[in-house]
Coordinates of C-alpha atoms in Angstrom, one line a residue:
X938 CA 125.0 -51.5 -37.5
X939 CA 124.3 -51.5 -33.7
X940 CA 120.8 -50.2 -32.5
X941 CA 122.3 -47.4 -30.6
X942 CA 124.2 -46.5 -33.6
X943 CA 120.7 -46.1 -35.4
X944 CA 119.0 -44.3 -32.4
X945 CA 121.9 -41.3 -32.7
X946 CA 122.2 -41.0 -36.1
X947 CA 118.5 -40.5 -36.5
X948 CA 118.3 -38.2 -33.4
X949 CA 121.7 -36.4 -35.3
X950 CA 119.4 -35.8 -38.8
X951 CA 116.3 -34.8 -37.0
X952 CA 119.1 -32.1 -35.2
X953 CA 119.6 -30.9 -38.2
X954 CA 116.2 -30.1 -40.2
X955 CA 115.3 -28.4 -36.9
X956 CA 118.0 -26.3 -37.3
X957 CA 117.6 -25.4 -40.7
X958 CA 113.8 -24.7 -40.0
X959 CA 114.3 -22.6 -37.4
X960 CA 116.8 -20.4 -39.6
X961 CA 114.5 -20.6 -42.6
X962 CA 111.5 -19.1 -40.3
X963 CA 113.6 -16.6 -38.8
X964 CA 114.7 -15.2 -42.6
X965 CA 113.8 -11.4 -42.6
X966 CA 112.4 -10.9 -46.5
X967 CA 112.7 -7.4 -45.7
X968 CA 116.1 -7.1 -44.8
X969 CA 116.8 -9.4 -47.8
X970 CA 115.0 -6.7 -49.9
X971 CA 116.9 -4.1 -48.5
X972 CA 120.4 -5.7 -48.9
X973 CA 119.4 -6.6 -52.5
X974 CA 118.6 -2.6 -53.4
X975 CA 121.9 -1.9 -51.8
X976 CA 123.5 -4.6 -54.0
X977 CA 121.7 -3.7 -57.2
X978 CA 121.8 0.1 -56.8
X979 CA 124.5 0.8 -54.6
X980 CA 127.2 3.9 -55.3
X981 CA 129.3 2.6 -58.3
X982 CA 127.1 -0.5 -59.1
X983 CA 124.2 1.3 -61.1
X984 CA 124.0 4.8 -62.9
X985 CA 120.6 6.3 -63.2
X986 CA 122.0 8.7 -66.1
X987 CA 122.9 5.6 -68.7
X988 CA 119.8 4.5 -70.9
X989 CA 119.4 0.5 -70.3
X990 CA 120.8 -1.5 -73.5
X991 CA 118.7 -2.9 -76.3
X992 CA 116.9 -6.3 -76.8
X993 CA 119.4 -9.5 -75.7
X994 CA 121.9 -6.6 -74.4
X995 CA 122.5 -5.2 -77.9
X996 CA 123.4 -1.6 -78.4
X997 CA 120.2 -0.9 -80.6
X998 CA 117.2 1.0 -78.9
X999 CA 115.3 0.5 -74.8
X1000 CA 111.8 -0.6 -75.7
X1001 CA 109.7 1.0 -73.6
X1002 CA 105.8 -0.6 -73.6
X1003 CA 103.0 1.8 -72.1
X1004 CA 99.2 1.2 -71.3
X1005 CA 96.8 3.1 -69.6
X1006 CA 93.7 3.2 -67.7
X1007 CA 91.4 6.2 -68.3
X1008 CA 89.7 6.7 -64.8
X1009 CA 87.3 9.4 -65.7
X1010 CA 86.9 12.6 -67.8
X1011 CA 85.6 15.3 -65.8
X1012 CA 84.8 17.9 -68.5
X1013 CA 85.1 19.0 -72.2
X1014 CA 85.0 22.2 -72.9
X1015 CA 83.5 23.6 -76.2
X1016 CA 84.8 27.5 -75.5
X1017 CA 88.4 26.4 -74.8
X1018 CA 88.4 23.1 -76.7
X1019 CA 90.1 20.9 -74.1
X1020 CA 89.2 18.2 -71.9
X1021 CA 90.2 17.1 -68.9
X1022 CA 90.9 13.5 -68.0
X1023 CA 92.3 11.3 -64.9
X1024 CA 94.5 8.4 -65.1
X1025 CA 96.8 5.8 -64.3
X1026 CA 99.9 6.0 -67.1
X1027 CA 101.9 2.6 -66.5
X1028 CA 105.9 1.8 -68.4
X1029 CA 107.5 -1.0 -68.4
X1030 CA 110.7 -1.6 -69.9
X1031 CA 113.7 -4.1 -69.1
X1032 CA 117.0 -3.2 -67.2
X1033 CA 119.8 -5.8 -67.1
X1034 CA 121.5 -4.3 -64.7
X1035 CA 118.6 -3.9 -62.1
X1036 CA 119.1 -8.8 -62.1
X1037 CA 118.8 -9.7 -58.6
X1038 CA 118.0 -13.5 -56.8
X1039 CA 114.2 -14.3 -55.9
X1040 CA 115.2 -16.7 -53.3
X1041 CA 114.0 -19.8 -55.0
X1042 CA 110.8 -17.5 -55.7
X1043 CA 110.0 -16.2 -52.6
X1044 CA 110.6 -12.6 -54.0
X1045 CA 108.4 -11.7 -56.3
X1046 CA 109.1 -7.9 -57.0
X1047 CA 111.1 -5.3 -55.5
X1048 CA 109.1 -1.8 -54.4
X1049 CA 110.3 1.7 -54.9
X1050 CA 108.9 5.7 -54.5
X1051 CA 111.5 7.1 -55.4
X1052 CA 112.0 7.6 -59.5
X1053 CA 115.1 9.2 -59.4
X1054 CA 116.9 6.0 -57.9
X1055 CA 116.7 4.1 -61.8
X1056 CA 116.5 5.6 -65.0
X1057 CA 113.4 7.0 -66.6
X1058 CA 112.1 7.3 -70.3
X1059 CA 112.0 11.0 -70.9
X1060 CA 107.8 10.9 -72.0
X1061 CA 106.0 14.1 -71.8
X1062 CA 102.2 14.3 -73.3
X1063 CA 102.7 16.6 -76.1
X1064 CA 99.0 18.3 -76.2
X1065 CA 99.2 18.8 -72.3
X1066 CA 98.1 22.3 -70.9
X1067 CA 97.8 21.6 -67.7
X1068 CA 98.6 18.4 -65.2
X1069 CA 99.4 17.3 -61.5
X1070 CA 100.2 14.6 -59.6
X1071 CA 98.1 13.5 -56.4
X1072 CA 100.0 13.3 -53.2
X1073 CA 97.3 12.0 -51.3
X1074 CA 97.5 10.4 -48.5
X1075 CA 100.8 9.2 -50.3
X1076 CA 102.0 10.2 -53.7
X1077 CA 100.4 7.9 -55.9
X1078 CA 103.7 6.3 -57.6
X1079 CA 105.5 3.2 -57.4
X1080 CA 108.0 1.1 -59.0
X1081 CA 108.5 -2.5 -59.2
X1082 CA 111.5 -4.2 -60.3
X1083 CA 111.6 -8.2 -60.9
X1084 CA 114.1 -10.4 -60.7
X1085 CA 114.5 -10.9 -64.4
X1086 CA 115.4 -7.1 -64.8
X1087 CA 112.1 -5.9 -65.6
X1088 CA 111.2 -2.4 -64.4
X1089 CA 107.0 -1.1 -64.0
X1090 CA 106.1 2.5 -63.2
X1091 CA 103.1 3.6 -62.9
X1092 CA 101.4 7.1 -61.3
X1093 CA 97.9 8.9 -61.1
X1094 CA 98.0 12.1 -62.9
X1095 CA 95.7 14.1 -63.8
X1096 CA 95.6 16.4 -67.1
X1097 CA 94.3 19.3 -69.0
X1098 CA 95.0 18.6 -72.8
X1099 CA 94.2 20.4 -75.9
X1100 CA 91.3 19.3 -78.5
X1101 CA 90.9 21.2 -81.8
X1102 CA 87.5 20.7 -82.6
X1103 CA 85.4 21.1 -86.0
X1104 CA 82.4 22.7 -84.9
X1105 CA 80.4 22.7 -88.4
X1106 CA 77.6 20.4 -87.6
X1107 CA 77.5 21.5 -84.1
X1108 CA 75.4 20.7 -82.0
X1109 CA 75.0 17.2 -84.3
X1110 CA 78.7 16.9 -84.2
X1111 CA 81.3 14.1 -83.3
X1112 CA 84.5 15.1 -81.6
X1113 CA 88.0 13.2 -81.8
X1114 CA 90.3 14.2 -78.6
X1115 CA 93.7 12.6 -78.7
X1116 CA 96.5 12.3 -76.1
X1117 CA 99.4 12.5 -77.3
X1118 CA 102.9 10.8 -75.3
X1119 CA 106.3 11.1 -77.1
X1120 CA 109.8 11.0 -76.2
X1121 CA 111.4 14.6 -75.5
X1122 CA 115.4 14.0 -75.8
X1123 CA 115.9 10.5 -77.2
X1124 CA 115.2 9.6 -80.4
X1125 CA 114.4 6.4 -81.8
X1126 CA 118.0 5.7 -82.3
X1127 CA 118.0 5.2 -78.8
X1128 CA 114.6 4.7 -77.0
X1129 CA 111.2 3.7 -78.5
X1130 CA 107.5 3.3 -77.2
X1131 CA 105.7 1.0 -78.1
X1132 CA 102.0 0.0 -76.9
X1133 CA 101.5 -3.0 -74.3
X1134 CA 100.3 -6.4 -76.4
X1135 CA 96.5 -7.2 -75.8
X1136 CA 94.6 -4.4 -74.2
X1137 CA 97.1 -1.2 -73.9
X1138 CA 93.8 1.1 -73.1
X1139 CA 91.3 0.6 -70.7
X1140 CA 88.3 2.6 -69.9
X1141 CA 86.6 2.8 -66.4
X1142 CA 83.1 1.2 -66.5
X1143 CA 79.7 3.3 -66.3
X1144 CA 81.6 6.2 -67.3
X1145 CA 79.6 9.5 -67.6
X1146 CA 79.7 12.2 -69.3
X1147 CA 77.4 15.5 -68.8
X1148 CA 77.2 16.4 -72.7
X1149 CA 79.4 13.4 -74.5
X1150 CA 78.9 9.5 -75.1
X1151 CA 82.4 7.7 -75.7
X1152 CA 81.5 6.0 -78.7
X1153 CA 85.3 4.3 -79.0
X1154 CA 88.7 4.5 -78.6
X1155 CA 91.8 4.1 -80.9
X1156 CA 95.5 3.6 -80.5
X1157 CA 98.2 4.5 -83.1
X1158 CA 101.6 5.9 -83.9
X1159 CA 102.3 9.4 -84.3
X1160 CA 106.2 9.5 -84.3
X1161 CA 107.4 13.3 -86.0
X1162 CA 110.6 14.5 -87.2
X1163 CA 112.8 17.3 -86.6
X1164 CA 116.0 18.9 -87.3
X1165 CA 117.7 16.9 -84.3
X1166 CA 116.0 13.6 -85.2
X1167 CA 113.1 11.5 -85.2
X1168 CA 111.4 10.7 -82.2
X1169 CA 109.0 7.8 -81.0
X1170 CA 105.0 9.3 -80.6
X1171 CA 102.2 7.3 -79.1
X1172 CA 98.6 8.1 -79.6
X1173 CA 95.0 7.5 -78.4
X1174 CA 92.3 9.1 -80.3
X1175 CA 88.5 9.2 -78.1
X1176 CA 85.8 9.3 -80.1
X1177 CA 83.2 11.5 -78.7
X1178 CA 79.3 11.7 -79.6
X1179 CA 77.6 15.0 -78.4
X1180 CA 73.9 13.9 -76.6
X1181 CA 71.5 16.0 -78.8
X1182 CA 68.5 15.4 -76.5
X1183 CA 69.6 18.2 -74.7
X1184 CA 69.7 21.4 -77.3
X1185 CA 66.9 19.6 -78.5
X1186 CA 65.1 20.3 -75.0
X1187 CA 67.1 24.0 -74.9
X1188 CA 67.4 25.1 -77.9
X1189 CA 65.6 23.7 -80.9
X1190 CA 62.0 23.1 -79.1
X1191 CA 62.2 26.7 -77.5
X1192 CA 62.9 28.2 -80.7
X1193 CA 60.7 26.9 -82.9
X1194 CA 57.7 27.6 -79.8
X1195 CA 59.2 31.4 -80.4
X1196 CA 58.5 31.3 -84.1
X1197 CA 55.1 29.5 -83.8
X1198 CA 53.9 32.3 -80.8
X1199 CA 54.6 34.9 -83.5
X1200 CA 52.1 33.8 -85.8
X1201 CA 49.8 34.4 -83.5
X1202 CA 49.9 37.9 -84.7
X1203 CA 48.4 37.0 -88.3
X1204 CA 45.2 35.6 -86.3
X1205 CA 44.7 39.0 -84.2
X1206 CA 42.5 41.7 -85.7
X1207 CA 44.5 44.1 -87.6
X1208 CA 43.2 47.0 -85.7
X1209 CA 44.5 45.8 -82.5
X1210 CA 48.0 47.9 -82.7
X1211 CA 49.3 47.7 -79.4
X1212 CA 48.8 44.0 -79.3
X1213 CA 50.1 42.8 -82.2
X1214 CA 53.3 45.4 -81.6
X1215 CA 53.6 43.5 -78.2
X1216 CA 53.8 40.7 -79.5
X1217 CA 56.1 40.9 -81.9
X1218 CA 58.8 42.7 -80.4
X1219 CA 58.8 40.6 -77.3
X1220 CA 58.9 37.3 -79.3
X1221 CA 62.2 39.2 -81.5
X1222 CA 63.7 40.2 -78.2
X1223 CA 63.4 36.4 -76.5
X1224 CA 65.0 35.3 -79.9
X1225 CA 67.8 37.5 -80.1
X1226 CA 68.7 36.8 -75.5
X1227 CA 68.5 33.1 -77.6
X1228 CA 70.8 33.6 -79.5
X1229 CA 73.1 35.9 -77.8
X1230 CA 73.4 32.9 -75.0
X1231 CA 73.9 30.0 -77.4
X1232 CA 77.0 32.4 -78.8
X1233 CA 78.7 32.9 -75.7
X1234 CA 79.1 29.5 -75.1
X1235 CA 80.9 28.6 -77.7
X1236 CA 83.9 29.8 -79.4
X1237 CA 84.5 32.5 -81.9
X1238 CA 85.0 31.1 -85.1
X1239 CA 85.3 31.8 -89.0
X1240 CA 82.8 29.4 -90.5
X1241 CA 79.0 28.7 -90.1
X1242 CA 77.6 26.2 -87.2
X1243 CA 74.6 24.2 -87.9
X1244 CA 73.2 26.2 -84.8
X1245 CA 74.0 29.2 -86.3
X1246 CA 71.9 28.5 -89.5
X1247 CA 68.7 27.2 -86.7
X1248 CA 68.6 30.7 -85.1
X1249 CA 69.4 32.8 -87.9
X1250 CA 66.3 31.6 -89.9
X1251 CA 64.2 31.6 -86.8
X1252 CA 64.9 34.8 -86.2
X1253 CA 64.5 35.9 -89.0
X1254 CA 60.8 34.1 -89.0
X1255 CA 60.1 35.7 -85.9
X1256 CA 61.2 39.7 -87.5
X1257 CA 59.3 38.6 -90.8
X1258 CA 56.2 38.3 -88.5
X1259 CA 56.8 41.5 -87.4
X1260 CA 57.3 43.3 -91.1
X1261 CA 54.4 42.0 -91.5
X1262 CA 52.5 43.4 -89.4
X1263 CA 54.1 46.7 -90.7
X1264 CA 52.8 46.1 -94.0
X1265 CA 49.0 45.0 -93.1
X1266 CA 49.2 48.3 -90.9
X1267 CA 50.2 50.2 -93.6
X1268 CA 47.4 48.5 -96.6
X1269 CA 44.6 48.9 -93.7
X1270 CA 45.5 53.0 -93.6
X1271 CA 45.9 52.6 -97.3
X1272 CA 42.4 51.2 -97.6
X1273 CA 40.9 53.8 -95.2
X1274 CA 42.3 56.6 -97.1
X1275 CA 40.4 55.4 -100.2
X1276 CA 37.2 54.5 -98.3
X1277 CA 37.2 58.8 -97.3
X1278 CA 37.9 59.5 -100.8
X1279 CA 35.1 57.1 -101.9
X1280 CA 32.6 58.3 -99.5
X1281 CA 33.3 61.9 -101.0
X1282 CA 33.3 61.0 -104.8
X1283 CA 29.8 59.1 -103.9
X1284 CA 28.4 62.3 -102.0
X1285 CA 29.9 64.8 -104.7
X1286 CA 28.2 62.4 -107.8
X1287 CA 24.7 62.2 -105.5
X1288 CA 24.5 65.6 -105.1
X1289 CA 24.9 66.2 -109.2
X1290 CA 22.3 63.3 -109.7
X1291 CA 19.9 65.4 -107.3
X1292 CA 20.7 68.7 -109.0
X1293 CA 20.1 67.2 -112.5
X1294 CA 16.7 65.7 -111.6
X1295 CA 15.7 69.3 -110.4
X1296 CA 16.7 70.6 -113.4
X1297 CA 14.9 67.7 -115.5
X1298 CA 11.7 68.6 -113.2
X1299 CA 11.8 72.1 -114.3
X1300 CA 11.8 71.5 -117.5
X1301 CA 9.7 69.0 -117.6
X1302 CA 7.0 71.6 -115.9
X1303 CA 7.7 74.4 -118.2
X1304 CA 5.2 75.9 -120.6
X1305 CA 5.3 78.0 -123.4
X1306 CA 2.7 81.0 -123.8
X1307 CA 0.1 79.1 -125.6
X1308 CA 0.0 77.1 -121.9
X1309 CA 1.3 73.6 -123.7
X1310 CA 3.8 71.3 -122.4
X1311 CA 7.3 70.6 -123.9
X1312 CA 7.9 67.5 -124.5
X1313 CA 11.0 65.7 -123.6
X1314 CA 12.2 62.6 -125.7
X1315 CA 12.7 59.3 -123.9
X1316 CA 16.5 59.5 -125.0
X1317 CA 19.7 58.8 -122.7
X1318 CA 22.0 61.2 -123.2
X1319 CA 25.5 60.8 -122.6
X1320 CA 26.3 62.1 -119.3
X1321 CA 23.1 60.7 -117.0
X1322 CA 24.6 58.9 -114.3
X1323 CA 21.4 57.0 -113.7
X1324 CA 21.4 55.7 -117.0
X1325 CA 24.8 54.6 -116.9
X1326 CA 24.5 52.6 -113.6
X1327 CA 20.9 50.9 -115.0
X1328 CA 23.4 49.8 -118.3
X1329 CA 25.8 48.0 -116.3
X1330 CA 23.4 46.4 -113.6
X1331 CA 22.2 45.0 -117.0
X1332 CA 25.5 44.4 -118.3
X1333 CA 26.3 42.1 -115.4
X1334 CA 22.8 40.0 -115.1
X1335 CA 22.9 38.9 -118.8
X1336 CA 27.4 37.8 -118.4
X1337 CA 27.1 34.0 -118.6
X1338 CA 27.6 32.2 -115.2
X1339 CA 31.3 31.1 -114.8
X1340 CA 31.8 27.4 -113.7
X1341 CA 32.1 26.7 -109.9
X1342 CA 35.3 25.5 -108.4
X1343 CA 35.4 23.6 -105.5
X1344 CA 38.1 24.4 -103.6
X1345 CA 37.1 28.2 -103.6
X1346 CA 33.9 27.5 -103.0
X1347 CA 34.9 25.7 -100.0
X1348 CA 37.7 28.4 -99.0
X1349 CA 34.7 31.1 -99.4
X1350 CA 32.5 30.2 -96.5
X1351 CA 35.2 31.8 -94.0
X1352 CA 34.9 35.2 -93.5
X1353 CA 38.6 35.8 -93.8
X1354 CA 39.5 33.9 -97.2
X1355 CA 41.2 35.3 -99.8
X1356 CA 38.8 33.2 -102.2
X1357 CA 35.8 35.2 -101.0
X1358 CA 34.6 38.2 -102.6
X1359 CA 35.1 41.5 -100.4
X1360 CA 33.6 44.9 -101.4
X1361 CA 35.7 47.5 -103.2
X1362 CA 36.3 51.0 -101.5
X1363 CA 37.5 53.4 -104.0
X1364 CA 39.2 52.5 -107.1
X1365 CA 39.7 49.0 -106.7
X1366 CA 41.0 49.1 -103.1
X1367 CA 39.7 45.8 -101.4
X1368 CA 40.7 44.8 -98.0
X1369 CA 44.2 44.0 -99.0
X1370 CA 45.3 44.2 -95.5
X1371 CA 43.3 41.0 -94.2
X1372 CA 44.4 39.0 -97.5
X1373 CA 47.4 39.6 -96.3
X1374 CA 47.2 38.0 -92.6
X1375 CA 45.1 35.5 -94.3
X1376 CA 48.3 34.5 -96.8
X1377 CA 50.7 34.4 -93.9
X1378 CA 49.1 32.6 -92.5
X1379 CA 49.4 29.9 -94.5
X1380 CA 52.8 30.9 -96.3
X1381 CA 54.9 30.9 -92.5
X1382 CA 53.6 27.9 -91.5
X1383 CA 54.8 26.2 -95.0
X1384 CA 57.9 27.5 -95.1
X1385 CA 59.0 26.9 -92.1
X1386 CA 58.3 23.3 -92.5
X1387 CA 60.1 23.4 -95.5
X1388 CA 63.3 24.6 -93.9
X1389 CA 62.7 21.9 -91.5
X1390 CA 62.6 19.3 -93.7
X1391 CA 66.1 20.6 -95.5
X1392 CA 67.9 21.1 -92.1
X1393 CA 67.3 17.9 -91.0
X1394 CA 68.3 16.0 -94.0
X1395 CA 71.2 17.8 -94.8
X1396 CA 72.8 17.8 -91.3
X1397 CA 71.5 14.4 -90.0
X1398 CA 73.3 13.0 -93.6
X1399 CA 76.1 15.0 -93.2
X1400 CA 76.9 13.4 -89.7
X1401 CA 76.3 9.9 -91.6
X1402 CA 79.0 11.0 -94.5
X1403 CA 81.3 12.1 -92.1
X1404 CA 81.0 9.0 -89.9

């Protein structure tokens, strides 16, 4: 071949890749996008109202895959037992009809807003009380479909579902929430979910929660039947932990200061009445605002809370201090009663005792007419008093000496123990009324370590039993 021949025909090739450059750069992606919608979901091409077909185009049920990503949970709620939670719910599912060419794999996906331009899974969370969608700045919803057919949607909702709880061991409780998502219309004849392979849940990092610790998550099946079929039910259950280190600071440590400030009572002296009284009823009335303010925020039901069993027996601690004082007030009148009639019985007896040694000394002085004196023989007779108290001073010196015991011995040096000997007014009335605040307390302060030692165990090995 000639050289000129040469020259053109590489001139006439280099022509042509320039060409087809400069068409390939001026290539509008968008406008291909655009003319591929029209193609795909043009009038008469594609009807939103027909259910895609099954796996490999058979005529068995769409599979439908679903994950989500749990942005936050704002707040549970005890009184109305719900929770609320926000986030992003993602489908996917494949659609035959929605084929289209990537252009050698330039296009990747195409985007949509619109939902009501392809067909939808009917899903509708089944414990849902309330829910939105956000719209702001934009509504938070788009929809991908790839070459191969494949269809994404996902949204930002937020939503208000229910939570039964079990409120027995409150507030050492655990709490399941589920969310429930299930088909409404089709049944599994037609249309089943099924959870996205690997990781269909994800949680938010750092999340926080005011009263709760997210302890896990679980996902499952829940599909239910019905007179018009069965239908396809997917499931995530939260595990929730309730943070006891707050009752702990609210409830539990104020209550049992309540209790421990009403034993103060026992320690005041018993004839201090308006004191004591005080006391008392203020520490009853704190109890009951206590307890009246744990009620309210929590829900009315049928069976006993672990709670309930903490104030009831503090309260009833704090009333017990109370009664008591009621009954020490009532053995320290008691006792005074029989010191009066004591003090009169000893007055009435000393003036006999005076009258009989007048009459002793008059007889004693009496003379006869032949001016001797009658003598009297040194005899007791049975009703001198004297010689009656002179017999049992005796009586008591010559009783053999009983053996010593320690711990009374050691309990008698303070003045208030009921080991130590306190003087008798009347018949056998001691001073009951200090025995008594000296036996509370000791008895309150034991018992109510005792119950603390049963409610812990029992609860805090409950929650292990039930975990």
């Amino acid at each position: 071949m000639a050289p000129g021949h040469v020259f053109w025909a590489i001139f006439y090739f280099a022509c042509l890749c320039s060409a087809s450059l400069a068409n390939n750069a001026k290539v509008n992606f968008r406008e291909k996008e655009k003319k591929i919608l029209d193609q795909i979901l043009g009038a008469g091409k594609y009807d939103a109202r027909i259910r895609p077909s099954g796996i490999n185009g058979t005529d068995g049920p769409a599979i439908v895959r679903i994950n989500l990503f749990v942005r936050s949970i704002m707040t549970i709620s005890d009184i109305k037992m719900e929770y609320s939670v926000q986030l992003t719910f993602r489908e996917q599912w494949l659609d035959e009809r929605l084929k289209f060419d990537d252009i050698g794999g330039r296009l990747k996906y195409l985007t949509l807003t619109e939902a009501n331009r392809v067909w939808m899974p009917d899903l509708f969370f089944s414990n849902e009380k309330e829910g939105h969608f956000h719209n702001i700045i934009m509504p938070n919803v788009y929809i991908r479909i790839f070459p191969y057919g494949s269809v994404l949607y996902s949204i930002r909702i937020s939503l208000t579902l229910a939570c039964p709880m079990n409120l027995k061991l409150y507030p050492l409780d655990r709490q399941v929430c589920s969310l429930r998502m299930a088909s409404y219309g089709w049944t599994t004849a037609d249309l089943v979910f099924l959870w996205k392979e690997g990781d269909p849940v994800q949680v938010v990092k750092n999340l926080h929660l005011p009263r709760f610790t997210l302890e896990k998550f679980l996902t499952d099946y829940c599909n239910s039947k019905t007179n018009t079929g069965e239908y396809s039910c997917l499931k995530v259950d939260l595990l929730f932990k309730r943070e006891f280190s707050y009752y702990l600071i609210q409830i539990y440590i104020p209550c049992c200061m309540l209790v421990i400030v009403s034993w103060v009572s026992f320690w005041l002296d018993q004839g201090a009445v308006p004191a004591r009284v005080s006391l008392g009823v203020t520490t009853l009335l704190t109890m009951a605002t206590q307890t009246s303010g744990i009620n309210a925020s929590l829900p009315p039901v049928s069976y006993t809370k672990a709670i309930d069993v903490w104030t009831g027996v503090c309260l009833t601690f704090v009333f017990g201090a109370l009664l008591e004082f009621a009954l020490v007030n009532y053995a320290s009148r008691s006792a005074d009663r029989a010191a009066d009639m004591h003090r009169e019985n000893m007055k009435k007896k000393r003036r006999e005792m005076e009258q009989a040694s007048l009459d002793a000394a008059s007889d004693l002085l009496d003379t006869d007419s032949n001016a001797t004196f009658a003598m009297k023989p040194l005899v007791r007779h049975p009703g001198d008093p004297m010689a009656l108290e002179k017999l049992r001073q005796c009586e008591v010196h010559m009783q053999a000496p009983k053996r010593p015991n320690c711990c009374r011995s050691w309990l008698s040096k303070f003045p208030t123990s009921p080991f130590k000997k306190v003087p008798c007014l009347g018949r056998g009335q001691c001073s009951r009324s200090k025995r008594i605040d000296v036996i509370s307390r000791i008895t309150f302060p034991l018992v109510f370590a005792l119950f603390n030692l049963v409610y812990w165990s029992t609860y805090l090995f409950r929650e292990e039993e039930e975990d």
